[in-house]
Every structure is written in structure tokens, then in C-alpha cells.
Coordinates of C-alpha atoms and ligand atoms in Angstrom, one line a residue:
M1 CA 131.8 8.2 -143.3
E2 CA 129.1 7.9 -145.5
A3 CA 129.0 5.4 -148.3
M4 CA 128.2 6.9 -151.7
P5 CA 125.6 5.0 -153.4
R6 CA 127.2 3.5 -156.6
E7 CA 125.5 4.3 -159.8
A8 CA 124.3 1.3 -162.0
P9 CA 125.6 1.6 -165.5
A10 CA 122.6 2.9 -167.1
T11 CA 122.9 1.6 -170.7
R12 CA 124.3 -1.8 -170.2
A13 CA 121.8 -4.8 -169.9
A14 CA 122.1 -6.9 -166.8
A15 CA 124.8 -9.5 -166.8
P16 CA 123.7 -13.0 -167.7
S17 CA 123.7 -14.6 -164.1
Y18 CA 123.5 -17.7 -162.0
R19 CA 123.7 -18.5 -158.4
I20 CA 125.4 -21.2 -156.5
V21 CA 124.4 -22.3 -153.1
A22 CA 125.5 -25.0 -150.6
A23 CA 123.2 -27.8 -149.6
A24 CA 124.5 -28.9 -146.6
R25 CA 123.2 -26.8 -143.6
D26 CA 125.7 -28.1 -141.0
D27 CA 129.4 -28.9 -140.9
D28 CA 132.7 -28.2 -142.5
P29 CA 133.1 -30.3 -145.5
I30 CA 136.6 -31.5 -144.5
E31 CA 135.3 -32.4 -141.1
G32 CA 132.5 -34.5 -142.6
M33 CA 134.9 -36.3 -144.9
A34 CA 137.2 -36.9 -142.0
R35 CA 134.5 -38.7 -140.0
E36 CA 133.3 -40.8 -143.0
V37 CA 136.8 -41.8 -144.0
A38 CA 137.8 -42.6 -140.4
H39 CA 134.9 -45.0 -140.4
S40 CA 135.3 -46.5 -143.9
L41 CA 139.0 -47.0 -143.8
R42 CA 138.7 -48.8 -140.4
D43 CA 135.8 -51.0 -141.6
R44 CA 136.6 -54.7 -142.6
P45 CA 137.3 -54.8 -145.4
P46 CA 138.2 -51.1 -145.8
W47 CA 136.6 -48.9 -148.4
L48 CA 136.3 -45.4 -149.6
A49 CA 133.2 -43.8 -151.1
S50 CA 133.4 -43.2 -155.0
K51 CA 132.4 -39.6 -154.5
W52 CA 135.9 -38.9 -153.3
F53 CA 137.1 -39.6 -156.9
Y54 CA 135.9 -36.0 -158.2
D55 CA 138.3 -33.3 -157.4
D56 CA 139.6 -31.2 -160.3
R57 CA 141.9 -33.9 -161.5
G58 CA 139.4 -36.8 -160.9
S59 CA 136.7 -34.9 -162.7
Q60 CA 139.2 -34.5 -165.7
L61 CA 140.2 -38.0 -165.5
F62 CA 136.6 -39.1 -165.7
E63 CA 135.8 -36.8 -168.7
R64 CA 139.0 -38.8 -170.2
I65 CA 137.3 -42.2 -169.3
T66 CA 134.0 -41.2 -171.3
L67 CA 136.4 -40.8 -174.3
L68 CA 137.9 -44.4 -174.2
P69 CA 137.1 -46.8 -176.7
E70 CA 136.3 -49.3 -173.9
Y71 CA 133.9 -47.0 -172.1
Y72 CA 130.8 -47.5 -174.0
L73 CA 128.3 -46.0 -171.4
T74 CA 128.5 -42.3 -172.3
R75 CA 128.2 -43.0 -176.1
A76 CA 125.3 -45.4 -175.6
E77 CA 123.4 -42.8 -173.5
A78 CA 124.3 -39.9 -175.9
E79 CA 122.7 -42.0 -178.7
I80 CA 119.6 -42.5 -176.7
L81 CA 119.2 -38.9 -176.1
E82 CA 119.9 -38.1 -179.6
D83 CA 117.1 -40.2 -180.8
H84 CA 114.6 -39.5 -178.1
A85 CA 115.2 -36.2 -176.2
E86 CA 113.1 -34.0 -178.2
A87 CA 109.9 -36.2 -178.4
L88 CA 110.3 -36.9 -174.7
L89 CA 110.6 -33.3 -173.6
A90 CA 107.7 -32.4 -176.0
R91 CA 105.6 -34.9 -174.1
V92 CA 106.7 -34.1 -170.5
R93 CA 107.0 -30.3 -171.0
P94 CA 108.9 -29.6 -167.8
R95 CA 109.2 -26.2 -166.2
E96 CA 112.4 -26.9 -164.5
I97 CA 115.2 -29.5 -165.1
L98 CA 117.1 -30.5 -162.0
E99 CA 120.0 -32.7 -162.6
I100 CA 121.7 -34.4 -159.8
G101 CA 125.5 -35.7 -160.2
S102 CA 125.6 -33.5 -163.1
G103 CA 129.4 -33.5 -163.5
S104 CA 130.4 -31.6 -166.5
G105 CA 126.8 -31.3 -167.7
R106 CA 127.6 -32.2 -171.4
K107 CA 124.4 -34.3 -171.6
T108 CA 122.4 -31.6 -169.7
R109 CA 122.7 -29.5 -172.9
R110 CA 120.9 -31.8 -175.0
L111 CA 118.0 -31.9 -172.7
V112 CA 117.9 -28.3 -172.1
D113 CA 117.9 -27.5 -175.8
A114 CA 114.8 -30.0 -176.0
G115 CA 113.1 -28.4 -173.2
L116 CA 113.5 -24.9 -174.7
A117 CA 112.3 -26.3 -178.0
A118 CA 109.2 -27.7 -176.1
G119 CA 108.6 -24.1 -174.9
S120 CA 108.1 -25.2 -171.4
L121 CA 111.4 -24.7 -169.7
E122 CA 112.1 -21.7 -167.4
A123 CA 114.7 -23.0 -164.8
V124 CA 117.7 -25.3 -164.8
T125 CA 119.3 -26.5 -161.4
L126 CA 122.3 -28.5 -161.2
F127 CA 123.3 -30.4 -158.0
D128 CA 126.8 -32.1 -157.9
V129 CA 129.7 -32.4 -155.2
H130 CA 132.2 -30.6 -157.4
R131 CA 131.7 -26.8 -157.4
P132 CA 134.0 -26.0 -160.3
S133 CA 132.0 -28.3 -162.7
L134 CA 128.9 -26.4 -161.7
E135 CA 130.4 -22.9 -162.2
G136 CA 131.9 -24.1 -165.6
W137 CA 128.4 -25.3 -166.9
L138 CA 126.3 -22.5 -165.5
Q139 CA 128.7 -19.7 -166.8
G140 CA 128.2 -21.2 -170.4
A141 CA 124.5 -21.6 -169.9
A142 CA 124.1 -18.0 -168.6
A143 CA 125.7 -16.6 -171.6
H144 CA 123.6 -18.7 -174.2
H145 CA 120.4 -18.8 -172.2
P146 CA 120.0 -15.4 -170.2
R147 CA 116.3 -15.9 -169.7
L148 CA 116.8 -19.2 -167.9
E149 CA 116.8 -19.2 -164.1
L150 CA 120.2 -21.0 -163.3
T151 CA 121.0 -22.5 -160.1
G152 CA 123.8 -24.7 -158.7
I153 CA 123.8 -26.6 -155.5
V154 CA 126.8 -27.9 -154.0
G155 CA 126.0 -31.1 -152.1
D156 CA 125.9 -34.9 -151.6
F157 CA 123.0 -36.3 -153.2
E158 CA 122.9 -39.2 -150.8
R159 CA 122.4 -36.8 -147.9
D160 CA 121.4 -33.4 -149.2
L161 CA 118.5 -33.8 -151.5
G162 CA 116.1 -32.8 -148.7
S163 CA 117.4 -29.3 -148.9
V164 CA 116.0 -28.7 -152.6
P165 CA 112.9 -26.5 -152.7
A166 CA 109.6 -27.9 -154.1
C167 CA 108.7 -27.0 -157.5
E168 CA 106.1 -27.9 -160.1
R169 CA 106.6 -29.7 -163.5
R170 CA 110.0 -30.6 -162.5
M171 CA 112.1 -33.2 -164.4
V172 CA 114.8 -34.8 -162.3
L173 CA 117.8 -36.1 -164.3
F174 CA 120.2 -38.7 -162.8
L175 CA 122.3 -39.7 -165.7
G176 CA 125.3 -41.6 -166.9
G177 CA 124.7 -44.7 -164.8
T178 CA 125.7 -43.2 -161.5
I179 CA 122.9 -45.0 -159.8
G180 CA 125.1 -48.0 -160.3
N181 CA 127.4 -46.5 -157.5
L182 CA 124.6 -47.1 -155.0
H183 CA 124.2 -50.4 -153.2
P184 CA 121.0 -51.9 -155.0
D185 CA 119.4 -53.1 -151.7
R186 CA 120.4 -50.5 -149.1
E187 CA 121.0 -47.2 -151.0
V188 CA 118.9 -47.3 -154.3
P189 CA 115.5 -47.4 -152.7
R190 CA 116.4 -44.5 -150.5
L191 CA 117.6 -42.4 -153.2
L192 CA 114.5 -43.3 -155.4
K193 CA 112.3 -42.2 -152.5
G194 CA 114.2 -39.0 -152.1
V195 CA 113.9 -38.1 -155.8
A196 CA 110.1 -39.0 -155.6
G197 CA 109.8 -36.6 -152.8
L198 CA 111.2 -33.7 -155.2
L199 CA 108.6 -34.5 -157.8
G200 CA 105.8 -32.0 -157.5
P201 CA 102.6 -32.1 -159.7
G202 CA 103.5 -33.0 -163.2
G203 CA 107.0 -34.2 -162.0
S204 CA 109.1 -36.9 -163.8
F205 CA 112.4 -38.7 -163.3
L206 CA 114.8 -39.5 -166.2
L207 CA 117.2 -42.2 -165.1
G208 CA 120.4 -43.6 -166.9
V209 CA 121.0 -47.2 -166.1
D210 CA 123.8 -49.4 -167.3
L211 CA 122.5 -52.9 -168.4
E212 CA 123.9 -56.4 -167.7
K213 CA 126.0 -57.6 -170.6
D214 CA 129.0 -59.8 -171.5
P215 CA 131.4 -59.6 -168.4
D216 CA 134.3 -59.2 -170.6
V217 CA 132.9 -56.0 -172.1
L218 CA 132.1 -54.8 -168.7
E219 CA 135.4 -55.5 -167.3
A220 CA 137.3 -53.8 -170.2
A221 CA 135.2 -50.7 -169.7
Y222 CA 136.6 -50.6 -166.1
D223 CA 140.1 -51.6 -166.9
D224 CA 141.1 -49.8 -170.0
R225 CA 144.3 -50.6 -171.8
S226 CA 145.6 -47.0 -171.7
G227 CA 145.4 -47.0 -167.7
V228 CA 143.1 -43.9 -167.4
T229 CA 140.7 -45.8 -165.1
A230 CA 143.6 -46.9 -163.0
D231 CA 144.8 -43.4 -162.6
F232 CA 141.2 -42.4 -161.8
N233 CA 141.0 -45.1 -159.1
R234 CA 144.3 -44.0 -157.5
N235 CA 142.9 -40.3 -157.3
A236 CA 140.8 -41.3 -154.4
L237 CA 144.2 -41.8 -152.4
R238 CA 145.5 -38.4 -153.8
V239 CA 142.1 -36.6 -152.6
V240 CA 142.5 -38.2 -149.1
N241 CA 146.1 -37.2 -148.9
R242 CA 145.4 -33.6 -149.9
R243 CA 142.2 -33.0 -148.0
L244 CA 142.9 -35.0 -145.0
G245 CA 146.8 -34.9 -144.6
G246 CA 147.2 -38.5 -145.6
D247 CA 150.5 -40.2 -146.9
F248 CA 149.2 -42.8 -149.1
A249 CA 151.8 -43.5 -151.8
P250 CA 149.2 -43.9 -154.7
E251 CA 151.7 -45.6 -157.1
A252 CA 152.1 -48.4 -154.6
W253 CA 148.5 -49.4 -155.1
A254 CA 147.4 -51.4 -158.0
H255 CA 144.1 -50.9 -159.8
V256 CA 141.8 -53.9 -159.6
A257 CA 138.3 -54.0 -161.4
F258 CA 136.1 -57.2 -162.0
Y259 CA 132.6 -58.2 -162.5
D260 CA 131.0 -59.9 -159.5
R261 CA 128.5 -62.1 -161.4
D262 CA 126.4 -62.9 -158.4
R263 CA 126.0 -59.5 -157.2
R264 CA 125.8 -58.1 -160.9
W265 CA 128.2 -55.2 -160.1
I266 CA 131.5 -54.1 -161.2
E267 CA 133.9 -53.7 -158.3
M268 CA 136.9 -51.5 -158.3
R269 CA 139.5 -51.8 -155.6
L270 CA 143.1 -50.7 -155.0
R271 CA 145.5 -53.4 -153.8
A272 CA 148.7 -52.8 -151.8
E273 CA 151.6 -53.8 -153.7
E274 CA 153.8 -53.8 -150.6
D275 CA 153.5 -53.8 -146.8
C276 CA 152.9 -50.3 -145.8
R277 CA 151.8 -47.8 -143.0
V278 CA 149.5 -45.1 -143.7
R279 CA 148.5 -42.1 -141.6
V280 CA 145.7 -39.8 -142.3
D281 CA 146.1 -37.1 -139.9
R282 CA 142.8 -35.2 -139.9
A283 CA 140.9 -38.6 -139.6
G284 CA 143.1 -39.6 -136.8
L285 CA 144.2 -42.8 -138.5
D286 CA 147.3 -44.7 -138.6
L287 CA 146.8 -47.8 -140.7
A288 CA 148.9 -51.0 -141.4
F289 CA 148.5 -52.7 -144.8
R290 CA 149.9 -56.0 -145.9
E291 CA 150.9 -56.6 -149.5
G292 CA 147.9 -57.7 -151.1
D293 CA 145.3 -56.0 -148.9
E294 CA 142.6 -54.1 -150.8
I295 CA 140.4 -51.0 -150.3
R296 CA 137.1 -51.1 -152.2
T297 CA 136.5 -47.8 -154.0
E298 CA 133.5 -48.4 -156.2
I299 CA 130.6 -50.7 -157.1
S300 CA 128.9 -50.1 -160.4
C301 CA 125.8 -52.2 -160.6
K302 CA 124.2 -53.5 -163.7
Y303 CA 120.6 -53.8 -164.3
T304 CA 117.9 -55.4 -166.4
R305 CA 114.4 -53.9 -166.7
A306 CA 113.2 -56.7 -164.2
S307 CA 115.7 -56.0 -161.7
L308 CA 115.3 -52.3 -161.8
E309 CA 111.5 -52.6 -161.5
A310 CA 112.1 -54.8 -158.6
R311 CA 113.4 -51.8 -156.6
L312 CA 110.4 -49.6 -157.2
P313 CA 107.7 -50.8 -155.1
G314 CA 107.4 -48.5 -151.9
T315 CA 109.3 -45.7 -153.7
G316 CA 106.4 -43.9 -155.2
L317 CA 107.7 -44.3 -158.9
A318 CA 106.7 -46.5 -161.9
V319 CA 108.4 -46.8 -165.2
S320 CA 106.6 -45.1 -168.0
E321 CA 109.0 -45.4 -170.7
W322 CA 112.2 -47.8 -171.1
L323 CA 114.3 -46.5 -174.0
T324 CA 117.7 -48.4 -175.0
D325 CA 120.5 -47.7 -177.5
A326 CA 120.3 -49.9 -180.7
R327 CA 122.7 -52.6 -179.1
G328 CA 120.8 -52.8 -175.8
R329 CA 123.8 -51.6 -173.7
F330 CA 122.2 -48.8 -171.8
A331 CA 118.7 -47.6 -170.9
L332 CA 117.2 -44.2 -170.1
V333 CA 114.2 -44.9 -168.0
L334 CA 111.3 -42.4 -167.5
L335 CA 109.7 -42.7 -164.1
E336 CA 106.7 -41.0 -163.0
P337 CA 104.7 -40.8 -159.6
S338 CA 102.6 -44.0 -159.3
P339 CA 99.0 -43.5 -158.2
Ligands
LIG401 C1 130.2 -41.9 -163.3 C2 129.5 -43.3 -161.8 C3 128.7 -43.6 -164.0 O1 130.4 -46.2 -162.6 O2 130.8 -46.1 -164.7 C4 133.9 -44.9 -164.6 C5 132.3 -43.9 -162.8 N1 134.2 -45.6 -162.7 N2 135.0 -45.7 -164.6 C6 130.7 -45.5 -163.7 C7 133.5 -44.8 -163.2 C8 135.1 -46.1 -163.4 C9 131.0 -44.2 -163.5 N3 130.0 -43.1 -163.2

């Protein structure tokens, strides 16, 4: 049978559009997660990567964290953007904004508006593990800015940045203090080198960094009175249960968050409140935990200008602007390729 060519509606303008692509060339994401979790839960001490917090529920819980009175990071960063985004973008004049770990993309809007005001911006690409967050943002952006070239890339920024195509006058954003989740010696230099490799001619990198401060303030931000962060922390277990056929009892694990003053990072853990046996079918795990055993779920490293700059040699990047909020809690750092 012959297919009839369908007629395009002649009078309607093209619908605003965007595209979403997967970064990982290889495997089934569940397969990959199973392999990683099989390794990390057998490690001594056991741990789970913090990217596993972010399914639909975890992404919503994080959005609630950003509204908590104790969690100053988001507001401090927003203050800096409010004060400096326009002038910054007018100076840098990016053609493309590429945001990694974009989440809900609320801050992205501020920078996109500044890029449009500067008259230079033509394309926006968001890179995140959570596809629905990308869809939500891109849909809204397509409706408001039909002329922007909009792309979402679903991927793991620690592994898949190499699949992002090259581009001129690109401004990479890595905001919110998410760099804190990376190990400062082992993972941060690799990430910075990866980003440097994405910057074409005229490229720049805007990085949000949480700064060292009174440990009581830090600990309150990661152990709020209303218990939202505790729920967020336990979500890692729910995600393992659902995706990998696990049988963790999330309510039997207590939220632990403390500032490690030597390593200068917040560490979040889950502590077993009773002896238990846990199976994770798809990861081939059958684990025994004793009361008091802990699983590390996140580090969130805090920096000073000096300790951040100490990570830069060998990455191909140098600081060209260091902007903080009025209370010096958080920094937005503009990095550019070093000669
Ligand atoms: C989204 C990675 C910036 O480390 O502060 C919030 C995640 N963890 N509360 C952070 C988080 C606990 C957050 N980042």
C-alpha cells in the first residue's frame, strides 16, 4: 500500500521546538547503575553516588531544600546573579550557553535573559541526569524563545561530557555548588579538564562554589529542622529499590550530616537503626548491616578562593572574575582558558 504524503498545515507557524538526546553511546542505564551500585555498596565503607538522589521525587525534594531557611546556597547564588549577570554576559557575549547539572533550570533563565539582552545568544543546551527536568525547562523556553536553538542532553557529567559537540563562544555553567559533590583531589581536576575541552574560541566557564564558613551554619544547611534533607537522603535507597529491585527499608535508616573540618566537606550518610539484611536483585547483592553501620551518600566540599585556585594548574583554566554575595557565603567564578 502506498502511503499518502501528509499535508503540512499551511497557515500555522512551526511549533516552538527543542530536541533531547542521550549522551551515553553504550549501555542500558539500569545495567550501568547496577554495576556501579554493586561496586559501591560492597566497598568498605559502603557508599552510593549522590547522582542517585535525583529521580522525580528526589528532584522535587531538592527543590524544597532550596526553599528552606537553613539552605542559604541557592539564595546566595541568586543574589550574585541578580547583581552581576547582565554585566557579565554583556562582556562575555556567549553564542551558546551549555549548563551541566541543570536540574530545574531556574537560575538558567536569569542567564539566558542576560544573554539575549546582550544580543549574542543563539543556542542553549542543558545537560542533566534527569530527563523530565530537561523536558520541563525546554518546553517553557521553547514557548518563550522560539528563535533559540534548544537542546537537552541526558547524561552523567562525570562520564559523558566528551560526547558534547564543539562550539564557538560557548559559556559553560556549572552552578549551585554541585562541584562540591566531586572529590576535590580525584574528581574535580578531571571535571575541570573536561569542561576546558568543551570551550572553543571565546569560551568561558561560570562555576558556582560554596565557601567555607561557620560549621554550625553548614551543618544546619544539611540537617534542616523540618527533615526535608533527611527525606532527600533516604531517597537514594528508594531509587535503588525501584530501579534495581532492592528491599531497603528507608525508614530504618537515620539521616546523618556533619562537617569534616579536616577535609572541609559536608558528609551525608545513612545509618542503620537496626541489624538488617538487604537484597538488591539486579545488582546481585545480598548485604548484612549491623545497627550503626553507615552508607555514605554525599560529600559537599567547601572552598576558599585559594583552595579552588589550587585545583586549577594543569586544567587549562584560570580565574578571571571572583564574585560573591554580600555576606561572602558563596562565589560565582568566571574561568577562562589560560594561555
Ligand atoms: C545540589 C549538589 C548543590 O551539595 O548542597 C542539598 C545537594 N544535598 N542538600 C549540595 C544537597 C543536601 C546540593 N547540590
